[in-house]
Amino acid sequence: MDLDRTYLQTSAWKSNIFKGKVVFVTGGAGTICKVQTQALVLLGADAAIIGRNEAKTIKAAEELAKLRDGAKVVGIGNVDVRDVQSIANAVETTVEKLGRIDFVIAGAAGNFLSDFNHLSSNAFKSVVSIDLLGSFNTIKACFPQLRKNKGKVIFVSATLHYYGVPFQAHVGAAKAGVDALSNALAVELGPLGITCNCIAPGAIGGTEGMSRLTPPGQRPTETRVPLQRLGSTRDIADATVYLFSPAADYVTGTIQVVDGGLWHIGNMMGDLYPDVIISQGEDEHSKL
Ligand code: HXC
C-alpha cells in the first residue's frame, strides 16, 4: 500500500520532522523499502534510492519526488550491494546531489523458497552475499557520512531465524548475521553518535516477499496472527519513522519486530514436512 499525502493527516508524526535530513536506501524501489522512504519524504526528508534495476529505481524515485513540494529524490540504478565500490559511487552521487547522508536503510534483499537438498552452494552464497555482505558494504560505504552527521542506521531483517524455518536456511542464516552485525555496530559506533537498529517485518500483505515466499493455499491468514491481520507496509514505515526520529535518540542495538505477534506462534510456513523434504536424497535434481 503506497502512502500519499493523507499520511500527514492520519499519522502520529509531526510534519517536517525530517526537514534537512537525507536518507540513503538500498532496495528503495522494493515494496517495503519504497513505503519506508515515502513516509520519510512526506515528513520532510530528501532521499536517494539504490537498486539493481535502473528503470524500476528511476521510476520509483520520480514517484517519490511528487509526494512533497520541493522534495528531492535521486534514483541510482545498476548498483549491486555485493560490490562495495558500486555503493561507494552511489554515496558519492548522493552527496553531490543532496549534500549529505543522515539516515541509511540497508534494505536490499534476495530470496526464494528452496529446501536444502535443492539449494546449491552458489544459491546460498548469492542470498548471504546480497542480504548480509550487502548490508555490511552499505554501512561501509556510508560510514564517512554517518560519522560526520552522527547518523542513524536501520537494517531490514526478518523473524525467520528465531526458529527453524524450512526452505529458508539461506535467508535465516543471512538475517541472523544481519542482526549480529547491527548489534556489533551499535556497540562500536555508539561512541561516534551513530545508532544501529533492525526492523524485523512479519507477514506483510501485498509485498514481493509474501508472494515469493508463501506457497498458494499456505498464506498465513489473519486469524493466525495474534493481532488478527496481516501487516501493512505502513506498519513498517511507522517503525522506521520512530527509529529515525528524535524519540529514538537513545535507542540502539535493538531489533524492532513488527509482526503482530506472529513469530510467537511458531513456524509460518504451514506444513512442515511436505513430500519434497520427506523424499530428499532420492532425487536426481539434488544440487551441490
Ligand atoms: C533454487 C535458486 C532459485 C530458486 C535462484 N536460485 N532462484 N535456487 N530455487 N527459486 C539459484 C540459482 O540457480 C543460482 O544457483 C543462484 O541461486 C544464483 O542465481 P542467479 O540468478 O544467478 O543470481 P542473482 O542474479 O544474483 O540472483 C539473486 C537471487 C534472485 C536472490 C537468486 O532471486 C534475485 O535477484 N532476487 C531479487 C529480488 C528478491 O529476491 N526480492 C525478494 C525480497 S523479499 P546455481 O547453483 O544454479 O548457480 C525478501 C523477504 C525476506 O527478501 C524476508 C522474509 C520474511
CSV table of C-alpha atoms and ligand atoms in Angstrom, one decimal:
chain,number,residue,atom,x,y,z
A,1,MET,CA,0.0,0.0,0.0
A,2,ASP,CA,1.7,3.2,-1.2
A,3,LEU,CA,1.5,6.3,1.0
A,4,ASP,CA,0.1,9.5,-0.3
A,5,ARG,CA,-0.3,12.9,1.3
A,6,THR,CA,-3.1,11.8,3.5
A,7,TYR,CA,-0.5,10.1,5.6
A,8,LEU,CA,0.4,13.5,7.0
A,9,GLN,CA,-3.2,13.9,8.4
A,10,THR,CA,-3.5,10.3,9.7
A,11,SER,CA,-0.1,9.5,11.1
A,12,ALA,CA,1.1,10.1,14.7
A,13,TRP,CA,4.1,12.1,13.4
A,14,LYS,CA,4.7,15.9,13.2
A,15,SER,CA,5.1,17.2,9.6
A,16,ASN,CA,8.6,18.3,8.7
A,17,ILE,CA,10.4,16.4,11.5
A,18,PHE,CA,12.9,15.2,8.9
A,19,LYS,CA,13.4,18.6,7.2
A,20,GLY,CA,17.1,18.9,6.1
A,21,LYS,CA,17.8,15.2,6.5
A,22,VAL,CA,18.8,12.9,3.7
A,23,VAL,CA,18.1,9.1,3.7
A,24,PHE,CA,20.1,6.6,1.6
A,25,VAL,CA,18.0,3.4,0.9
A,26,THR,CA,19.2,0.2,-0.7
A,27,GLY,CA,16.4,-1.7,-2.3
A,28,GLY,CA,14.4,1.6,-2.2
A,29,ALA,CA,12.2,0.6,-5.1
A,30,GLY,CA,11.0,-2.6,-3.4
A,31,THR,CA,7.6,-2.9,-1.9
A,32,ILE,CA,8.7,-2.4,1.7
A,33,CYS,CA,11.6,0.0,1.4
A,34,LYS,CA,9.7,2.2,-1.0
A,35,VAL,CA,7.0,2.9,1.6
A,36,GLN,CA,9.6,3.4,4.3
A,37,THR,CA,11.1,6.1,2.0
A,38,GLN,CA,7.6,7.6,1.2
A,39,ALA,CA,7.0,8.2,4.9
A,40,LEU,CA,10.4,9.9,5.4
A,41,VAL,CA,9.9,12.1,2.3
A,42,LEU,CA,6.4,13.1,3.3
A,43,LEU,CA,7.8,14.1,6.7
A,44,GLY,CA,10.4,16.4,5.1
A,45,ALA,CA,13.4,14.2,4.2
A,46,ASP,CA,15.2,14.1,0.8
A,47,ALA,CA,16.2,10.6,-0.4
A,48,ALA,CA,18.5,8.6,-2.6
A,49,ILE,CA,17.2,5.1,-3.5
A,50,ILE,CA,19.5,2.5,-4.9
A,51,GLY,CA,18.8,-0.6,-6.8
A,52,ARG,CA,20.0,-3.1,-9.4
A,53,ASN,CA,17.1,-2.5,-11.9
A,54,GLU,CA,17.8,1.0,-13.2
A,55,ALA,CA,14.4,1.6,-14.9
A,56,LYS,CA,12.4,0.5,-11.8
A,57,THR,CA,14.6,2.6,-9.5
A,58,ILE,CA,14.4,5.8,-11.5
A,59,LYS,CA,10.6,5.4,-11.9
A,60,ALA,CA,10.2,4.9,-8.1
A,61,ALA,CA,12.4,8.0,-7.5
A,62,GLU,CA,10.2,10.1,-9.8
A,63,GLU,CA,7.0,9.0,-7.9
A,64,LEU,CA,8.6,9.7,-4.6
A,65,ALA,CA,9.6,13.2,-5.6
A,66,LYS,CA,6.0,14.0,-6.3
A,67,LEU,CA,4.9,13.3,-2.7
A,68,ARG,CA,6.0,16.7,-1.3
A,69,ASP,CA,6.6,20.1,-2.9
A,70,GLY,CA,10.3,20.7,-3.1
A,71,ALA,CA,11.3,17.1,-2.3
A,72,LYS,CA,14.5,15.9,-3.9
A,73,VAL,CA,14.7,12.2,-4.6
A,74,VAL,CA,17.5,10.6,-6.6
A,75,GLY,CA,17.2,7.2,-8.1
A,76,ILE,CA,20.5,5.4,-8.7
A,77,GLY,CA,20.3,2.1,-10.7
A,78,ASN,CA,22.8,-0.6,-11.7
A,79,VAL,CA,24.1,-0.8,-8.2
A,80,ASP,CA,24.7,-4.3,-6.8
A,81,VAL,CA,25.2,-4.2,-3.0
A,82,ARG,CA,27.6,-7.2,-3.3
A,83,ASP,CA,30.0,-4.7,-4.8
A,84,VAL,CA,31.2,-2.2,-2.2
A,85,GLN,CA,32.7,0.1,-4.9
A,86,SER,CA,29.3,0.4,-6.7
A,87,ILE,CA,27.7,1.5,-3.4
A,88,ALA,CA,30.6,4.0,-2.7
A,89,ASN,CA,29.9,5.5,-6.2
A,90,ALA,CA,26.2,5.8,-5.3
A,91,VAL,CA,27.1,7.5,-2.0
A,92,GLU,CA,29.3,10.0,-3.9
A,93,THR,CA,26.5,10.8,-6.3
A,94,THR,CA,24.1,11.2,-3.4
A,95,VAL,CA,26.4,13.7,-1.6
A,96,GLU,CA,27.0,15.6,-4.8
A,97,LYS,CA,23.2,15.9,-5.5
A,98,LEU,CA,21.7,16.1,-2.0
A,99,GLY,CA,24.6,17.3,0.1
A,100,ARG,CA,24.8,14.7,2.8
A,101,ILE,CA,23.5,11.4,4.3
A,102,ASP,CA,22.0,11.3,7.7
A,103,PHE,CA,20.0,8.0,7.6
A,104,VAL,CA,20.7,4.7,6.0
A,105,ILE,CA,18.2,1.9,5.4
A,106,ALA,CA,20.0,-1.4,4.4
A,107,GLY,CA,17.0,-3.0,2.7
A,108,ALA,CA,18.2,-4.8,-0.4
A,109,ALA,CA,17.4,-8.5,-0.1
A,110,GLY,CA,17.2,-11.6,-2.3
A,111,ASN,CA,15.1,-14.6,-1.5
A,112,PHE,CA,13.4,-17.7,-2.9
A,113,LEU,CA,12.0,-20.8,-1.4
A,114,SER,CA,14.3,-23.8,-1.5
A,115,ASP,CA,14.8,-26.9,0.6
A,116,PHE,CA,18.4,-27.7,1.5
A,117,ASN,CA,18.6,-30.6,-1.0
A,118,HIS,CA,17.9,-28.3,-3.9
A,119,LEU,CA,19.8,-25.3,-2.6
A,120,SER,CA,23.2,-25.1,-4.3
A,121,SER,CA,26.2,-23.7,-2.6
A,122,ASN,CA,26.1,-20.9,-5.1
A,123,ALA,CA,22.5,-20.1,-4.4
A,124,PHE,CA,23.2,-20.0,-0.6
A,125,LYS,CA,26.1,-17.7,-1.3
A,126,SER,CA,24.0,-15.4,-3.5
A,127,VAL,CA,21.5,-14.7,-0.8
A,128,VAL,CA,24.0,-14.4,2.0
A,129,SER,CA,26.0,-12.0,-0.2
A,130,ILE,CA,23.0,-9.8,-1.0
A,131,ASP,CA,21.5,-9.8,2.5
A,132,LEU,CA,24.5,-9.9,4.8
A,133,LEU,CA,27.6,-8.8,2.9
A,134,GLY,CA,25.4,-6.2,1.1
A,135,SER,CA,24.3,-4.8,4.5
A,136,PHE,CA,28.0,-4.6,5.6
A,137,ASN,CA,29.0,-3.0,2.3
A,138,THR,CA,26.2,-0.4,2.6
A,139,ILE,CA,27.3,0.8,6.0
A,140,LYS,CA,31.0,0.6,5.0
A,141,ALA,CA,30.3,2.9,2.0
A,142,CYS,CA,28.2,5.3,4.1
A,143,PHE,CA,30.4,5.4,7.1
A,144,PRO,CA,32.2,8.7,6.4
A,145,GLN,CA,28.8,10.4,6.1
A,146,LEU,CA,27.3,8.6,9.1
A,147,ARG,CA,30.3,9.6,11.2
A,148,LYS,CA,30.2,13.2,10.0
A,149,ASN,CA,26.4,13.6,10.7
A,150,LYS,CA,26.0,11.3,13.7
A,151,GLY,CA,23.7,9.2,11.5
A,152,LYS,CA,21.2,6.5,12.1
A,153,VAL,CA,21.0,3.1,10.5
A,154,ILE,CA,18.1,0.6,10.1
A,155,PHE,CA,18.8,-2.9,8.8
A,156,VAL,CA,15.8,-4.7,7.4
A,157,SER,CA,15.9,-8.1,9.0
A,158,ALA,CA,13.3,-10.9,9.5
A,159,THR,CA,12.0,-13.3,12.1
A,160,LEU,CA,12.8,-16.4,10.1
A,161,HIS,CA,15.9,-17.2,12.2
A,162,TYR,CA,14.2,-17.2,15.6
A,163,TYR,CA,13.3,-20.8,15.0
A,164,GLY,CA,14.0,-23.3,12.2
A,165,VAL,CA,12.0,-22.4,9.1
A,166,PRO,CA,12.1,-24.9,6.3
A,167,PHE,CA,13.0,-23.7,2.8
A,168,GLN,CA,14.7,-20.6,4.3
A,169,ALA,CA,18.1,-21.9,5.6
A,170,HIS,CA,19.8,-19.4,3.3
A,171,VAL,CA,17.8,-16.3,4.4
A,172,GLY,CA,17.6,-17.4,8.0
A,173,ALA,CA,21.4,-17.6,8.1
A,174,ALA,CA,21.8,-14.3,6.4
A,175,LYS,CA,19.3,-12.4,8.6
A,176,ALA,CA,20.8,-13.9,11.8
A,177,GLY,CA,24.1,-12.4,10.5
A,178,VAL,CA,22.4,-9.0,9.9
A,179,ASP,CA,21.1,-8.9,13.5
A,180,ALA,CA,24.6,-9.8,14.8
A,181,LEU,CA,26.2,-7.1,12.5
A,182,SER,CA,23.7,-4.5,13.7
A,183,ASN,CA,24.3,-5.3,17.4
A,184,ALA,CA,28.1,-5.2,17.0
A,185,LEU,CA,28.0,-1.9,15.1
A,186,ALA,CA,25.6,-0.4,17.7
A,187,VAL,CA,28.4,-1.0,20.3
A,188,GLU,CA,31.3,0.0,18.1
A,189,LEU,CA,29.7,3.1,16.5
A,190,GLY,CA,27.8,4.3,19.6
A,191,PRO,CA,30.7,6.5,20.8
A,192,LEU,CA,30.5,8.3,17.4
A,193,GLY,CA,26.9,9.1,18.0
A,194,ILE,CA,25.7,6.6,15.4
A,195,THR,CA,22.7,4.4,16.2
A,196,CYS,CA,22.1,1.0,14.5
A,197,ASN,CA,18.8,-0.9,14.8
A,198,CYS,CA,16.9,-3.7,12.9
A,199,ILE,CA,13.3,-3.8,11.9
A,200,ALA,CA,12.1,-7.4,11.6
A,201,PRO,CA,8.9,-7.4,9.5
A,202,GLY,CA,6.5,-10.4,9.8
A,203,ALA,CA,3.9,-11.3,7.2
A,204,ILE,CA,3.3,-8.0,5.4
A,205,GLY,CA,0.5,-8.1,2.9
A,206,GLY,CA,1.0,-7.2,-0.8
A,207,THR,CA,4.8,-7.5,-0.7
A,208,GLU,CA,7.2,-9.2,-3.0
A,209,GLY,CA,8.4,-11.2,0.0
A,210,MET,CA,4.9,-12.6,0.7
A,211,SER,CA,4.2,-13.5,-2.9
A,212,ARG,CA,7.6,-15.2,-3.3
A,213,LEU,CA,7.7,-17.0,0.0
A,214,THR,CA,4.3,-18.3,0.7
A,215,PRO,CA,3.0,-21.1,-1.5
A,216,PRO,CA,-0.6,-20.7,-2.6
A,217,GLY,CA,-3.0,-22.1,-0.1
A,218,GLN,CA,-0.5,-21.8,2.7
A,219,ARG,CA,-0.6,-18.0,3.2
A,220,PRO,CA,-0.7,-17.1,6.9
A,221,THR,CA,-4.2,-15.9,7.4
A,222,GLU,CA,-5.2,-13.1,9.6
A,223,THR,CA,-6.5,-15.5,12.1
A,224,ARG,CA,-3.1,-17.0,12.8
A,225,VAL,CA,-1.7,-13.5,13.7
A,226,PRO,CA,-2.3,-12.5,17.3
A,227,LEU,CA,-3.4,-9.1,16.1
A,228,GLN,CA,-5.7,-10.8,13.6
A,229,ARG,CA,-4.5,-9.1,10.4
A,230,LEU,CA,-1.6,-9.2,8.1
A,231,GLY,CA,0.9,-6.3,8.5
A,232,SER,CA,0.9,-3.4,6.1
A,233,THR,CA,3.9,-1.6,4.6
A,234,ARG,CA,2.7,1.4,6.6
A,235,ASP,CA,3.3,-0.5,9.8
A,236,ILE,CA,7.0,-0.9,8.7
A,237,ALA,CA,7.1,2.8,7.7
A,238,ASP,CA,5.9,3.9,11.1
A,239,ALA,CA,8.5,1.8,12.9
A,240,THR,CA,11.1,3.4,10.6
A,241,VAL,CA,9.9,6.9,11.4
A,242,TYR,CA,10.1,6.2,15.1
A,243,LEU,CA,13.7,4.8,14.9
A,244,PHE,CA,14.9,7.8,12.8
A,245,SER,CA,13.0,10.4,14.9
A,246,PRO,CA,14.4,12.2,17.9
A,247,ALA,CA,12.1,10.0,20.0
A,248,ALA,CA,14.6,7.1,19.5
A,249,ASP,CA,17.8,9.1,20.1
A,250,TYR,CA,18.7,6.8,23.0
A,251,VAL,CA,17.7,3.6,21.2
A,252,THR,CA,20.4,1.5,19.6
A,253,GLY,CA,21.3,-2.2,19.2
A,254,THR,CA,17.6,-3.2,19.2
A,255,ILE,CA,15.5,-5.4,16.9
A,256,GLN,CA,12.1,-3.9,16.4
A,257,VAL,CA,9.8,-6.8,15.5
A,258,VAL,CA,6.7,-5.6,13.5
A,259,ASP,CA,4.7,-8.7,13.0
A,260,GLY,CA,1.5,-8.5,15.0
A,261,GLY,CA,3.0,-11.1,17.4
A,262,LEU,CA,3.2,-13.8,14.7
A,263,TRP,CA,6.6,-15.2,15.4
A,264,HIS,CA,5.5,-16.3,18.9
A,265,ILE,CA,3.0,-18.7,17.2
A,266,GLY,CA,5.9,-20.6,15.6
A,267,ASN,CA,6.5,-21.9,12.1
A,268,MET,CA,5.0,-19.6,9.5
A,269,MET,CA,5.4,-21.9,6.5
A,270,GLY,CA,2.5,-24.2,7.1
A,271,ASP,CA,3.0,-27.9,6.5
A,272,LEU,CA,6.5,-28.7,7.9
A,273,TYR,CA,7.1,-31.9,6.1
A,274,PRO,CA,5.8,-31.8,2.6
A,275,ASP,CA,7.0,-34.6,0.1
A,276,VAL,CA,10.0,-32.6,-1.1
A,277,ILE,CA,11.5,-32.9,2.4
A,278,ILE,CA,10.4,-36.4,3.1
A,279,SER,CA,11.9,-37.7,-0.2
A,280,GLN,CA,15.2,-35.8,-0.1
A,281,GLY,CA,18.2,-37.7,-1.1
A,282,GLU,CA,16.3,-39.8,-3.6
A,283,ASP,CA,16.1,-37.1,-6.2
A,284,GLU,CA,18.1,-36.6,-9.4
A,285,HIS,CA,17.8,-32.8,-9.0
A,286,SER,CA,19.8,-32.6,-5.8
A,287,LYS,CA,22.3,-29.8,-6.0
A,288,LEU,CA,25.8,-29.3,-4.8
B,1,HXC,C1,16.6,-22.6,-6.0
B,1,HXC,C2,17.6,-20.7,-7.0
B,1,HXC,C3,16.3,-20.1,-7.2
B,1,HXC,C4,15.2,-20.9,-6.7
B,1,HXC,C5,17.8,-18.7,-7.9
B,1,HXC,N1,18.4,-19.8,-7.5
B,1,HXC,N2,16.5,-18.9,-7.8
B,1,HXC,N3,17.7,-21.9,-6.4
B,1,HXC,N4,15.4,-22.0,-6.1
B,1,HXC,N5,13.9,-20.3,-6.9
B,1,HXC,C6,19.9,-20.1,-7.6
B,1,HXC,C7,20.3,-20.1,-9.0
B,1,HXC,O1,20.0,-21.4,-9.6
B,1,HXC,C8,21.8,-20.0,-8.8
B,1,HXC,O2,22.4,-21.1,-8.3
B,1,HXC,C9,21.9,-19.0,-7.7
B,1,HXC,O3,20.6,-19.0,-7.0
B,1,HXC,C10,22.2,-17.6,-8.1
B,1,HXC,O4,21.2,-17.2,-9.0
B,1,HXC,P1,21.3,-16.0,-10.0
B,1,HXC,O5,20.0,-15.7,-10.7
B,1,HXC,O6,22.5,-16.3,-10.9
B,1,HXC,O7,21.8,-14.9,-9.1
B,1,HXC,P2,21.4,-13.4,-8.9
B,1,HXC,O8,21.1,-12.7,-10.1
B,1,HXC,O9,22.4,-12.9,-8.0
B,1,HXC,O10,20.0,-13.5,-8.1
B,1,HXC,C11,19.8,-13.3,-6.8
B,1,HXC,C12,18.6,-14.1,-6.3
B,1,HXC,C13,17.4,-13.7,-7.1
B,1,HXC,C14,18.5,-13.9,-4.9
B,1,HXC,C15,18.9,-15.6,-6.6
B,1,HXC,O11,16.3,-14.5,-6.6
B,1,HXC,C16,17.1,-12.3,-7.1
B,1,HXC,O12,17.7,-11.5,-7.8
B,1,HXC,N6,16.2,-11.8,-6.3
B,1,HXC,C17,16.0,-10.3,-6.2
B,1,HXC,C18,14.7,-9.9,-5.7
B,1,HXC,C19,14.2,-10.6,-4.5
B,1,HXC,O13,14.6,-11.7,-4.2
B,1,HXC,N7,13.4,-10.0,-3.7
B,1,HXC,C20,12.8,-10.6,-2.6
B,1,HXC,C21,12.9,-9.7,-1.5
B,1,HXC,S1,11.7,-10.2,-0.3
B,1,HXC,P3,23.2,-22.2,-9.3
B,1,HXC,O14,23.6,-23.3,-8.4
B,1,HXC,O15,22.2,-22.6,-10.4
B,1,HXC,O16,24.4,-21.4,-9.8
B,1,HXC,C22,12.7,-10.7,0.9
B,1,HXC,C23,11.9,-11.1,2.2
B,1,HXC,C24,12.9,-11.8,3.1
B,1,HXC,O17,13.8,-10.8,0.8
B,1,HXC,C25,12.3,-11.9,4.5
B,1,HXC,C26,11.2,-12.9,4.5
B,1,HXC,C27,10.3,-12.8,5.7
